[in-house]
């Protein structure tokens, strides 16, 4: 039944109080104002009923970000013991039009928490990520589901699928890190070394793609390896005429470390690489690379 | 005749808050309505608006705001925006820190837990996400850095200031992107730019490329997020703020995101200094 078809004759709507002389009054849709008038009246008596539930649907239609109404809807759903799987469907129907609505995602979380059933959530988030593979809300929610219900096992293969579609998807790379390092089962050193090799393979596919560079450095930092393991890759790329500012930047870091340990040769190499970056290969960050050159030059 | 004093009156009347049995209520002009509860983001906006209008905050119920804030911090250190318990993330951490700073009273937040939350939200690439495990993002990085600055905990809170600076600088592609491999968007000229300014590293950016990009997102008198889109109020403000950061004579306080003029007002009224 739609909201108009219910009997509202016992309800005295409470108008919004904007004060005696409102400064910048919003021109609400009359249907929205009417619905909100009924809401204020129902909220006064804390009514949980079918008509109240339908009312929340009408208001959400006009104003999907109205968090108070979502909260009220949750209360009604639970007191009336409504079918929460139907509610999950309701949310799924809304998400296509409102994929970045905070309230919608939080509402799903509340329902799933109540149901204690996560069986639909992996495919739900996958569907949303098919439309927009970087939707921050979808990734945030997916991480919540994995942590809460311990769904770690299949995540790496899900990430792999997304990376195959787009090797530059930084959200997928972040999820890879999450799936390995936030997993209660800690990765072995051997596994980490394999991940470094995995990352290097992906770097070679698109050396100007910053995501696997950051990922590999992140994995190295958690392992017993040192950043020097990337030296060969960086130099090989340069020798092959493949210019990647990420490779050159990585060499600057390596050379700087060694310069601090006393290597004069590497201090000079570091300075030269900074000049290459500042003047030719990463000119947008010229001032930064000149600063790094200055830091290297100052090493005693 | 509407004037700024009337606007102040409206904001103040909406801000009266008090904690009753652990639940927050706003006393609106009419009867107290259920579900009406204070909102951290709105409180931040109201306070900054009052400062911009030249108000001295003397009519603001400061203790009510600070006391109410205690109910909004979660165990992990993050904040929800309202007591009805919705999403919690770095945005509201920032609101809580900024409000506390403006009212010169940090008793409403557990600072150690905030610093811990920020530390745990730092990604492997030294940018900062909305929460632990989440992708590093320009908006949340600003919220975290500004919060640490306002708490005077920058050194403690950042795992590597140098590497975070490099993450920020790496976001420039012409204008600034919010995440790696995403297109540049007007508002990140502020979120990333202000973060760099707080870390004393704004001078590293390429001014011309930033400026040229912002010029391409001008639209119908405002700014849109991308070239060729429709403008909106948020991106228009951010475009102006982003440009302002590049001015030789600085006019914007990057941590509170208010003009230096409004900040001076704050110093005079709340901190009782010039």
Coordinates of C-alpha atoms in Angstrom, one line a residue:
Chain A
X1 CA 0.0 0.0 0.0
X2 CA 1.3 3.5 -0.8
X3 CA 1.6 6.1 1.9
X4 CA -1.4 8.1 0.7
X5 CA -3.8 5.1 0.9
X6 CA -3.4 4.7 4.6
X7 CA -5.8 6.4 7.0
X8 CA -4.1 9.4 8.5
X9 CA -7.2 11.1 9.8
X10 CA -6.2 10.5 13.4
X11 CA -2.8 12.2 12.8
X12 CA -2.3 15.9 13.3
X13 CA 0.8 16.8 11.2
X14 CA 3.4 18.8 13.0
X15 CA 4.9 21.5 10.8
X16 CA 8.6 22.2 10.6
X17 CA 9.4 25.1 12.8
X18 CA 11.7 27.4 10.9
X19 CA 11.1 30.4 13.3
X20 CA 9.1 33.6 12.8
X21 CA 11.2 35.0 9.9
X22 CA 13.2 32.3 8.2
X23 CA 16.4 33.6 6.5
X24 CA 16.9 31.0 3.7
X25 CA 13.8 28.8 3.7
X26 CA 14.1 25.6 1.6
X27 CA 11.5 25.2 -1.1
X28 CA 10.5 21.7 -0.1
X29 CA 8.4 19.5 -2.4
X30 CA 4.8 19.6 -1.0
X31 CA 4.7 15.9 -0.9
X32 CA 7.9 15.8 1.2
X33 CA 6.6 18.5 3.6
X34 CA 3.4 16.6 4.1
X35 CA 5.2 13.3 4.7
X36 CA 7.6 15.0 7.2
X37 CA 4.6 16.6 9.0
X38 CA 3.2 13.1 9.5
X39 CA 6.6 11.8 10.6
X40 CA 7.0 14.4 13.3
X41 CA 3.5 13.5 14.6
X42 CA 4.2 9.7 14.6
X43 CA 7.6 10.2 16.2
X44 CA 6.0 12.1 19.1
X45 CA 4.1 8.9 20.0
X46 CA 6.9 6.6 18.9
X47 CA 4.5 4.8 16.6
X48 CA 5.8 1.6 15.0
X49 CA 3.3 0.5 12.3
X50 CA 2.9 -0.5 8.7
X51 CA 1.9 3.0 7.8
X52 CA 5.0 4.4 9.6
X53 CA 7.2 2.0 7.6
X54 CA 5.6 3.1 4.3
X55 CA 6.0 6.7 5.3
X56 CA 9.8 6.2 5.8
X57 CA 10.0 4.8 2.3
X58 CA 8.3 7.8 0.9
X59 CA 10.6 10.2 2.8
X60 CA 13.7 8.3 1.8
X61 CA 12.6 8.6 -1.8
X62 CA 12.7 12.4 -1.5
X63 CA 15.7 12.6 0.7
X64 CA 17.8 9.5 0.8
X65 CA 20.4 11.1 3.2
X66 CA 17.8 11.7 6.0
X67 CA 19.6 9.6 8.6
X68 CA 16.9 10.2 11.3
X69 CA 14.4 8.5 9.0
X70 CA 16.7 5.5 8.3
X71 CA 17.1 5.1 12.1
X72 CA 13.3 5.3 12.6
X73 CA 12.9 2.7 9.8
X74 CA 15.3 0.3 11.5
X75 CA 13.3 0.6 14.8
X76 CA 10.0 -0.1 13.0
X77 CA 11.5 -3.1 11.0
X78 CA 12.7 -4.7 14.3
X79 CA 9.5 -4.0 16.4
X80 CA 7.2 -5.3 13.6
X81 CA 9.5 -8.3 13.1
X82 CA 9.6 -7.6 9.4
X83 CA 11.3 -10.0 6.9
X84 CA 14.9 -8.6 6.9
X85 CA 15.8 -10.5 3.7
X86 CA 13.1 -8.4 1.9
X87 CA 14.8 -5.3 3.4
X88 CA 18.1 -6.5 1.9
X89 CA 16.3 -6.6 -1.5
X90 CA 15.0 -3.1 -0.8
X91 CA 18.5 -1.8 -0.2
X92 CA 19.8 -3.6 -3.3
X93 CA 17.2 -1.8 -5.4
X94 CA 18.3 1.5 -4.0
X95 CA 22.0 1.1 -4.4
X96 CA 22.1 1.5 -8.2
X97 CA 20.8 5.0 -7.9
X98 CA 22.5 5.9 -4.7
X99 CA 25.8 4.0 -4.7
X100 CA 27.6 6.6 -2.5
X101 CA 24.9 7.2 0.1
X102 CA 26.4 6.8 3.6
X103 CA 23.0 6.0 5.1
X104 CA 22.2 3.3 2.7
X105 CA 25.4 1.4 3.4
X106 CA 25.1 1.8 7.1
X107 CA 21.5 0.6 7.0
X108 CA 22.6 -2.6 5.2
X109 CA 25.2 -3.1 7.9
X110 CA 22.6 -2.7 10.7
X111 CA 20.3 -5.2 9.0
X112 CA 23.1 -7.8 8.3
X113 CA 24.3 -7.4 11.9
X114 CA 20.7 -8.2 13.1
X115 CA 20.4 -11.1 10.7
X116 CA 23.9 -12.4 11.5
X117 CA 23.9 -13.7 8.0
X118 CA 26.5 -12.5 5.5
X119 CA 25.8 -15.0 2.7
X120 CA 24.6 -12.3 0.3
X121 CA 27.1 -9.7 1.0
X122 CA 30.1 -10.8 -1.1
X123 CA 28.0 -10.8 -4.2
X124 CA 26.2 -7.6 -3.3
X125 CA 29.5 -5.7 -3.0
X126 CA 30.8 -7.4 -6.1
X127 CA 27.8 -6.2 -8.0
X128 CA 28.4 -2.6 -6.9
X129 CA 32.1 -2.8 -7.7
X130 CA 31.3 -4.1 -11.2
X131 CA 29.7 -0.7 -11.8
X132 CA 32.4 1.3 -10.1
X133 CA 35.5 -0.6 -9.1
X134 CA 36.7 2.1 -6.8
X135 CA 33.5 2.9 -4.8
X136 CA 34.9 3.7 -1.4
X137 CA 31.7 2.8 0.4
X138 CA 31.6 -0.7 -1.2
X139 CA 35.2 -1.4 -0.2
X140 CA 34.7 -0.1 3.3
X141 CA 31.6 -2.3 3.7
X142 CA 33.3 -5.3 2.1
X143 CA 36.2 -5.0 4.6
X144 CA 33.6 -4.8 7.5
X145 CA 31.9 -8.0 6.2
X146 CA 35.3 -9.9 5.9
X147 CA 36.5 -8.8 9.4
X148 CA 33.1 -9.5 11.1
X149 CA 32.3 -12.8 9.5
X150 CA 35.9 -14.1 8.9
X151 CA 35.6 -14.3 5.1
X152 CA 39.3 -14.1 4.4
X153 CA 39.7 -17.2 2.2
X154 CA 38.5 -16.0 -1.2
X155 CA 39.5 -12.4 -1.1
X156 CA 42.8 -12.8 -2.9
X157 CA 41.2 -14.4 -5.9
X158 CA 38.5 -11.6 -5.9
X159 CA 41.3 -9.0 -5.9
X160 CA 43.1 -10.9 -8.7
X161 CA 39.9 -10.7 -10.9
X162 CA 39.8 -7.0 -10.4
X163 CA 43.5 -6.5 -11.1
X164 CA 43.1 -8.5 -14.3
X165 CA 40.4 -6.0 -15.4
X166 CA 42.4 -3.0 -14.4
X167 CA 46.0 -3.3 -13.1
X168 CA 45.9 0.4 -12.1
X169 CA 43.0 -0.1 -9.7
X170 CA 44.6 1.2 -6.5
X171 CA 41.6 0.1 -4.4
X172 CA 42.2 -3.5 -5.5
X173 CA 45.8 -3.2 -4.6
X174 CA 44.9 -1.8 -1.2
X175 CA 42.4 -4.7 -0.7
X176 CA 45.2 -7.2 -1.5
X177 CA 47.3 -5.7 1.3
X178 CA 44.3 -5.9 3.6
X179 CA 43.5 -9.5 2.7
X180 CA 47.1 -10.5 3.6
X181 CA 48.1 -8.3 6.6
X182 CA 44.8 -7.8 8.4
X183 CA 44.1 -11.6 8.1
X184 CA 44.3 -13.2 11.6
X185 CA 46.5 -15.8 10.0
X186 CA 49.8 -14.0 9.6
X187 CA 51.7 -14.6 6.3
X188 CA 54.9 -16.5 6.2
X189 CA 58.2 -14.9 5.1
X190 CA 58.1 -17.2 2.1
X191 CA 54.6 -15.9 1.1
X192 CA 55.8 -12.3 1.4
X193 CA 58.7 -13.0 -0.9
X194 CA 56.3 -14.5 -3.4
X195 CA 54.2 -11.4 -3.1
X196 CA 57.2 -9.2 -3.8
X197 CA 57.8 -11.2 -7.0
X198 CA 54.1 -11.0 -7.9
X199 CA 54.3 -7.2 -7.5
X200 CA 57.4 -7.0 -9.6
X201 CA 55.7 -9.0 -12.4
X202 CA 52.8 -6.5 -12.4
X203 CA 55.2 -3.5 -12.3
X204 CA 56.8 -4.8 -15.5
X205 CA 53.4 -4.8 -17.2
X206 CA 53.0 -1.0 -16.7
X207 CA 56.1 0.5 -15.0
X208 CA 54.5 3.9 -14.7
X209 CA 51.6 2.5 -12.6
X210 CA 52.3 3.7 -9.1
X211 CA 50.0 1.2 -7.3
X212 CA 52.2 -2.0 -7.4
X213 CA 55.3 0.1 -6.6
X214 CA 53.6 1.2 -3.3
X215 CA 52.3 -2.3 -2.7
X216 CA 55.7 -3.9 -3.1
X217 CA 57.4 -1.4 -0.9
X218 CA 54.7 -2.0 1.7
X219 CA 55.2 -5.8 1.6
X220 CA 59.0 -5.4 1.8
X221 CA 58.6 -3.2 4.9
X222 CA 56.7 -6.1 6.6
X223 CA 59.2 -8.7 5.6
X224 CA 62.9 -9.4 6.3
X225 CA 63.8 -8.1 2.8
X226 CA 65.2 -4.6 2.1
X227 CA 64.3 -2.1 -0.6
X228 CA 67.5 -3.1 -2.3
X229 CA 65.7 -6.1 -3.8
X230 CA 64.1 -3.6 -6.3
X231 CA 67.5 -2.2 -7.4
X232 CA 67.9 -4.6 -10.3
X233 CA 64.4 -4.0 -11.6
X234 CA 64.9 -0.2 -11.5
X235 CA 68.2 -0.3 -13.3
X236 CA 67.0 -2.8 -15.9
X237 CA 64.0 -0.7 -16.8
X238 CA 66.2 2.4 -17.2
X239 CA 68.7 0.5 -19.4
X240 CA 65.8 -0.7 -21.6
X241 CA 64.9 2.9 -22.1
X242 CA 61.7 2.5 -20.0
X243 CA 61.4 5.7 -18.0
X244 CA 59.4 5.4 -14.8
X245 CA 59.7 8.1 -12.2
X246 CA 58.7 5.5 -9.7
X247 CA 61.7 3.4 -10.6
X248 CA 64.0 6.4 -10.5
X249 CA 62.5 7.6 -7.2
X250 CA 63.1 4.1 -5.7
X251 CA 66.8 4.4 -6.8
X252 CA 67.0 7.8 -5.0
X253 CA 65.8 6.1 -1.8
X254 CA 68.3 3.2 -2.2
X255 CA 71.2 5.6 -2.9
X256 CA 70.3 7.9 -0.1
X257 CA 70.3 5.0 2.4
X258 CA 73.8 3.9 1.2
X259 CA 75.1 7.5 1.1
X260 CA 74.1 7.8 4.8
X261 CA 76.3 4.7 5.4
X262 CA 79.2 6.4 3.8
X263 CA 79.1 5.5 0.1
X264 CA 80.3 8.6 -1.8
X265 CA 79.7 6.9 -5.2
X266 CA 76.1 6.3 -4.4
X267 CA 75.7 9.8 -3.0
X268 CA 76.7 11.1 -6.4
X269 CA 74.4 8.6 -8.2
X270 CA 71.6 9.8 -6.0
X271 CA 72.2 13.4 -6.8
X272 CA 72.3 12.6 -10.6
X273 CA 69.0 10.7 -10.4
X274 CA 67.4 13.6 -8.6
X275 CA 68.5 15.9 -11.4
X276 CA 67.1 13.5 -14.0
X277 CA 63.8 13.5 -12.2
X278 CA 63.7 17.3 -11.5
X279 CA 64.7 18.3 -15.0
X280 CA 63.3 15.6 -17.3
X281 CA 61.2 12.8 -15.9
X282 CA 59.1 14.1 -13.1
X283 CA 59.1 17.9 -13.6
X284 CA 55.8 18.5 -11.9
X285 CA 57.7 17.5 -8.7
X286 CA 60.8 19.5 -9.6
X287 CA 60.9 21.4 -6.4
X288 CA 60.6 18.2 -4.4
X289 CA 63.4 16.5 -6.3
X290 CA 65.6 19.5 -5.9
X291 CA 65.0 19.3 -2.2
X292 CA 66.0 15.6 -2.2
X293 CA 69.1 16.6 -4.1
X294 CA 69.9 19.1 -1.5
X295 CA 69.4 16.5 1.3
X296 CA 71.8 14.2 -0.5
X297 CA 74.4 16.9 -1.1
X298 CA 74.4 17.7 2.6
X299 CA 75.2 14.2 3.7
X300 CA 78.7 14.3 5.1
Chain B
X1 CA 16.1 43.6 7.2
X2 CA 18.2 40.4 7.3
X3 CA 21.8 41.0 8.4
X4 CA 24.6 39.0 9.9
X5 CA 23.3 39.4 13.4
X6 CA 20.1 37.7 12.6
X7 CA 22.0 34.8 11.0
X8 CA 24.0 34.5 14.2
X9 CA 20.8 34.4 16.2
X10 CA 19.5 31.6 14.1
X11 CA 22.7 29.6 14.4
X12 CA 22.8 30.1 18.2
X13 CA 19.2 29.1 18.7
X14 CA 19.9 25.8 16.9
X15 CA 22.9 25.1 18.9
X16 CA 21.6 24.9 22.4
X17 CA 22.3 21.4 23.4
X18 CA 22.4 19.5 26.6
X19 CA 23.0 15.9 27.6
X20 CA 20.1 14.2 29.3
X21 CA 20.5 10.6 30.5
X22 CA 23.1 10.1 27.9
X23 CA 21.0 11.2 25.0
X24 CA 21.4 14.5 23.3
X25 CA 18.5 16.7 22.6
X26 CA 18.3 20.1 21.0
X27 CA 15.9 22.5 22.5
X28 CA 14.2 23.9 19.4
X29 CA 12.0 26.9 19.6
X30 CA 8.9 24.7 20.0
X31 CA 8.6 21.5 22.1
X32 CA 11.6 19.1 22.2
X33 CA 11.1 16.6 19.4
X34 CA 12.3 13.0 19.7
X35 CA 15.2 12.0 17.3
X36 CA 16.4 15.6 17.2
X37 CA 20.0 15.3 18.3
X38 CA 23.1 17.3 17.8
X39 CA 25.4 16.6 14.9
X40 CA 29.2 17.0 15.1
X41 CA 29.6 18.1 11.5
X42 CA 26.9 20.7 11.9
X43 CA 28.4 21.9 15.2
X44 CA 31.8 22.4 13.4
X45 CA 30.1 24.3 10.6
X46 CA 28.0 26.4 13.0
X47 CA 31.0 27.4 15.1
X48 CA 33.1 28.3 12.1
X49 CA 30.1 30.2 10.6
X50 CA 29.8 32.2 13.8
X51 CA 33.5 33.1 13.8
X52 CA 33.3 34.2 10.2
X53 CA 30.4 36.4 11.1
X54 CA 32.5 38.0 13.8
X55 CA 30.7 36.5 16.7
X56 CA 32.6 36.1 20.0
X57 CA 31.0 32.7 20.9
X58 CA 30.0 34.0 24.3
X59 CA 26.4 32.9 23.8
X60 CA 27.4 29.3 22.8
X61 CA 26.8 26.7 25.5
X62 CA 30.4 25.4 25.3
X63 CA 30.2 22.9 28.2
X64 CA 27.1 21.2 26.7
X65 CA 28.9 20.7 23.4
X66 CA 32.0 19.3 25.1
X67 CA 30.1 17.0 27.4
X68 CA 27.9 15.8 24.5
X69 CA 31.0 15.0 22.5
X70 CA 32.1 12.3 25.0
X71 CA 29.2 10.1 23.9
X72 CA 30.2 10.2 20.3
X73 CA 33.7 8.6 20.6
X74 CA 34.0 4.9 20.0
X75 CA 36.3 2.4 21.6
X76 CA 38.6 2.5 18.6
X77 CA 39.1 6.2 19.0
X78 CA 36.9 7.3 16.0
X79 CA 33.7 9.4 16.3
X80 CA 30.2 9.1 15.0
X81 CA 28.5 12.3 14.0
X82 CA 25.4 11.8 16.1
X83 CA 24.3 9.7 19.0
X84 CA 22.0 7.6 16.8
X85 CA 25.1 5.7 16.0
X86 CA 25.8 5.8 12.3
X87 CA 29.1 5.4 10.5
X88 CA 32.3 6.5 12.3
X89 CA 35.4 7.6 10.4
X90 CA 38.1 10.2 10.1
X91 CA 35.7 13.0 9.1
X92 CA 34.2 13.2 12.5
X93 CA 37.5 12.8 14.3
X94 CA 38.4 16.0 12.5
X95 CA 35.1 17.7 13.5
X96 CA 35.6 16.7 17.2
X97 CA 39.2 18.0 17.2
X98 CA 38.3 21.2 15.4
X99 CA 35.4 21.9 17.8
X100 CA 37.5 21.2 20.8
X101 CA 40.3 23.5 19.5
X102 CA 37.8 26.3 18.8
X103 CA 36.3 26.0 22.2
X104 CA 39.7 25.6 23.7
X105 CA 38.6 22.5 25.7
X106 CA 39.8 19.0 24.9
X107 CA 38.1 17.3 27.8
X108 CA 35.4 15.9 25.5
X109 CA 37.8 13.6 23.6
X110 CA 40.3 10.9 24.5
X111 CA 43.3 12.3 22.7
X112 CA 45.4 9.1 23.1
X113 CA 42.7 7.1 21.4
X114 CA 42.4 9.6 18.6
X115 CA 46.1 9.5 17.9
X116 CA 46.0 5.7 18.0
X117 CA 43.1 5.6 15.5
X118 CA 45.0 7.9 13.1
X119 CA 48.2 5.9 13.4
X120 CA 46.3 2.7 12.6
X121 CA 44.6 4.4 9.6
X122 CA 47.9 5.0 7.9
X123 CA 48.3 2.9 4.8
X124 CA 51.3 1.1 3.5
X125 CA 51.8 4.0 1.1
X126 CA 51.8 6.5 4.1
X127 CA 48.7 8.2 3.0
X128 CA 45.8 8.0 5.4
X129 CA 42.4 6.2 5.0
X130 CA 39.1 6.8 6.6
X131 CA 39.9 4.0 9.0
X132 CA 42.3 1.0 9.6
X133 CA 42.8 -1.1 6.4
X134 CA 41.1 1.4 4.1
X135 CA 42.6 3.0 1.0
X136 CA 44.6 6.2 1.5
X137 CA 42.5 9.1 0.4
X138 CA 43.0 12.9 0.2
X139 CA 40.0 13.8 2.3
X140 CA 40.8 11.5 5.2
X141 CA 44.5 12.4 5.0
X142 CA 43.6 16.1 5.5
X143 CA 41.2 15.2 8.4
X144 CA 44.0 13.2 10.1
X145 CA 46.8 15.7 9.6
X146 CA 44.7 18.6 10.6
X147 CA 43.5 16.7 13.7
X148 CA 47.0 15.9 14.7
X149 CA 48.1 19.5 14.2
X150 CA 45.2 20.8 16.3
X151 CA 46.0 18.3 19.0
X152 CA 49.7 19.2 18.8
X153 CA 50.4 15.5 18.1
X154 CA 51.8 15.6 14.6
X155 CA 55.2 14.0 15.5
X156 CA 53.6 11.3 17.5
X157 CA 50.8 10.6 15.1
X158 CA 52.6 10.3 11.8
X159 CA 54.7 7.1 11.2
X160 CA 56.9 9.0 8.7
X161 CA 56.3 12.7 8.0
X162 CA 58.7 12.5 5.0
X163 CA 56.9 9.6 3.4
X164 CA 53.4 11.2 4.0
X165 CA 54.7 14.4 2.3
X166 CA 55.8 12.3 -0.6
X167 CA 52.4 10.6 -0.8
X168 CA 50.7 14.1 -0.8
X169 CA 53.1 15.4 -3.5
X170 CA 52.5 12.3 -5.6
X171 CA 48.8 13.2 -5.9
X172 CA 49.6 16.1 -8.2
X173 CA 48.9 15.2 -11.8
X174 CA 48.0 18.7 -13.1
X175 CA 45.4 19.4 -10.4
X176 CA 45.3 16.9 -7.5
X177 CA 43.8 13.5 -7.3
X178 CA 42.2 12.1 -4.1
X179 CA 43.7 8.6 -4.6
X180 CA 46.4 7.1 -6.8
X181 CA 45.3 6.5 -10.4
X182 CA 42.1 8.5 -10.1
X183 CA 41.4 11.7 -12.1
X184 CA 42.2 15.1 -10.5
X185 CA 39.3 16.8 -8.8
X186 CA 39.0 20.5 -7.8
X187 CA 38.5 19.8 -4.1
X188 CA 41.8 18.0 -3.6
X189 CA 43.6 21.2 -4.4
X190 CA 42.4 22.1 -0.9
X191 CA 42.5 18.7 0.9
X192 CA 46.0 17.8 -0.4
X193 CA 47.2 21.4 -0.5
X194 CA 46.1 22.2 3.0
X195 CA 47.7 19.0 4.3
X196 CA 51.0 20.0 2.7
X197 CA 50.7 23.5 4.1
X198 CA 50.3 22.1 7.6
X199 CA 53.4 20.0 7.1
X200 CA 55.4 23.0 5.9
X201 CA 55.7 21.5 2.4
X202 CA 53.2 23.4 0.2
X203 CA 56.1 25.0 -1.6
X204 CA 56.9 21.6 -3.3
X205 CA 53.8 21.8 -5.5
X206 CA 53.7 23.0 -9.1
X207 CA 51.7 26.2 -8.8
X208 CA 51.1 26.7 -12.5
X209 CA 49.7 23.2 -13.1
X210 CA 47.4 23.5 -10.1
X211 CA 46.2 26.9 -11.2
X212 CA 45.7 25.8 -14.8
X213 CA 43.7 22.8 -13.8
X214 CA 41.5 24.9 -11.5
X215 CA 40.8 27.3 -14.3
X216 CA 39.4 24.4 -16.4
X217 CA 36.9 23.4 -13.7
X218 CA 35.3 26.8 -13.6
X219 CA 31.6 26.5 -14.5
X220 CA 28.7 28.9 -14.6
X221 CA 30.5 31.2 -12.1
X222 CA 31.4 28.4 -9.7
X223 CA 33.7 25.4 -9.8
X224 CA 32.8 21.8 -10.6
X225 CA 34.8 18.7 -9.6
X226 CA 36.0 18.0 -13.1
X227 CA 36.2 20.0 -16.4
X228 CA 32.9 20.1 -18.1
X229 CA 30.7 19.2 -15.1
X230 CA 28.1 21.2 -13.3
X231 CA 29.2 23.3 -10.4
X232 CA 28.2 22.8 -6.8
X233 CA 28.7 24.8 -3.6
X234 CA 31.3 22.5 -2.0
X235 CA 33.6 22.4 -5.1
X236 CA 33.2 26.1 -5.6
X237 CA 34.4 26.7 -2.0
X238 CA 37.2 24.2 -2.5
X239 CA 38.3 25.8 -5.7
X240 CA 38.5 29.2 -4.1
X241 CA 40.2 27.8 -1.0
X242 CA 42.7 25.8 -3.3
X243 CA 43.6 29.0 -5.1
X244 CA 43.8 30.9 -1.9
X245 CA 46.6 28.6 -0.6
X246 CA 48.7 29.7 -3.5
X247 CA 48.5 33.4 -2.7
X248 CA 51.6 35.1 -1.7
X249 CA 49.9 36.7 1.3
X250 CA 48.2 33.9 3.0
X251 CA 44.5 34.4 3.9
X252 CA 43.4 30.9 4.8
X253 CA 44.1 28.9 8.0
X254 CA 44.6 25.4 6.6
X255 CA 43.9 23.4 9.8
X256 CA 40.5 24.9 10.7
X257 CA 39.7 25.8 7.1
X258 CA 38.6 29.3 7.9
X259 CA 40.1 32.7 6.9
X260 CA 42.9 34.2 8.9
X261 CA 40.5 37.0 9.7
X262 CA 38.0 34.5 11.3
X263 CA 41.0 32.9 13.1
X264 CA 42.0 36.2 14.5
X265 CA 38.5 36.6 15.9
X266 CA 38.9 33.2 17.5
X267 CA 42.2 34.1 19.1
X268 CA 40.7 37.3 20.5
X269 CA 37.5 35.8 21.8
X270 CA 38.3 32.3 23.0
X271 CA 42.1 32.4 23.5
X272 CA 42.1 35.9 24.7
X273 CA 45.2 36.8 22.7
X274 CA 45.9 38.8 19.6

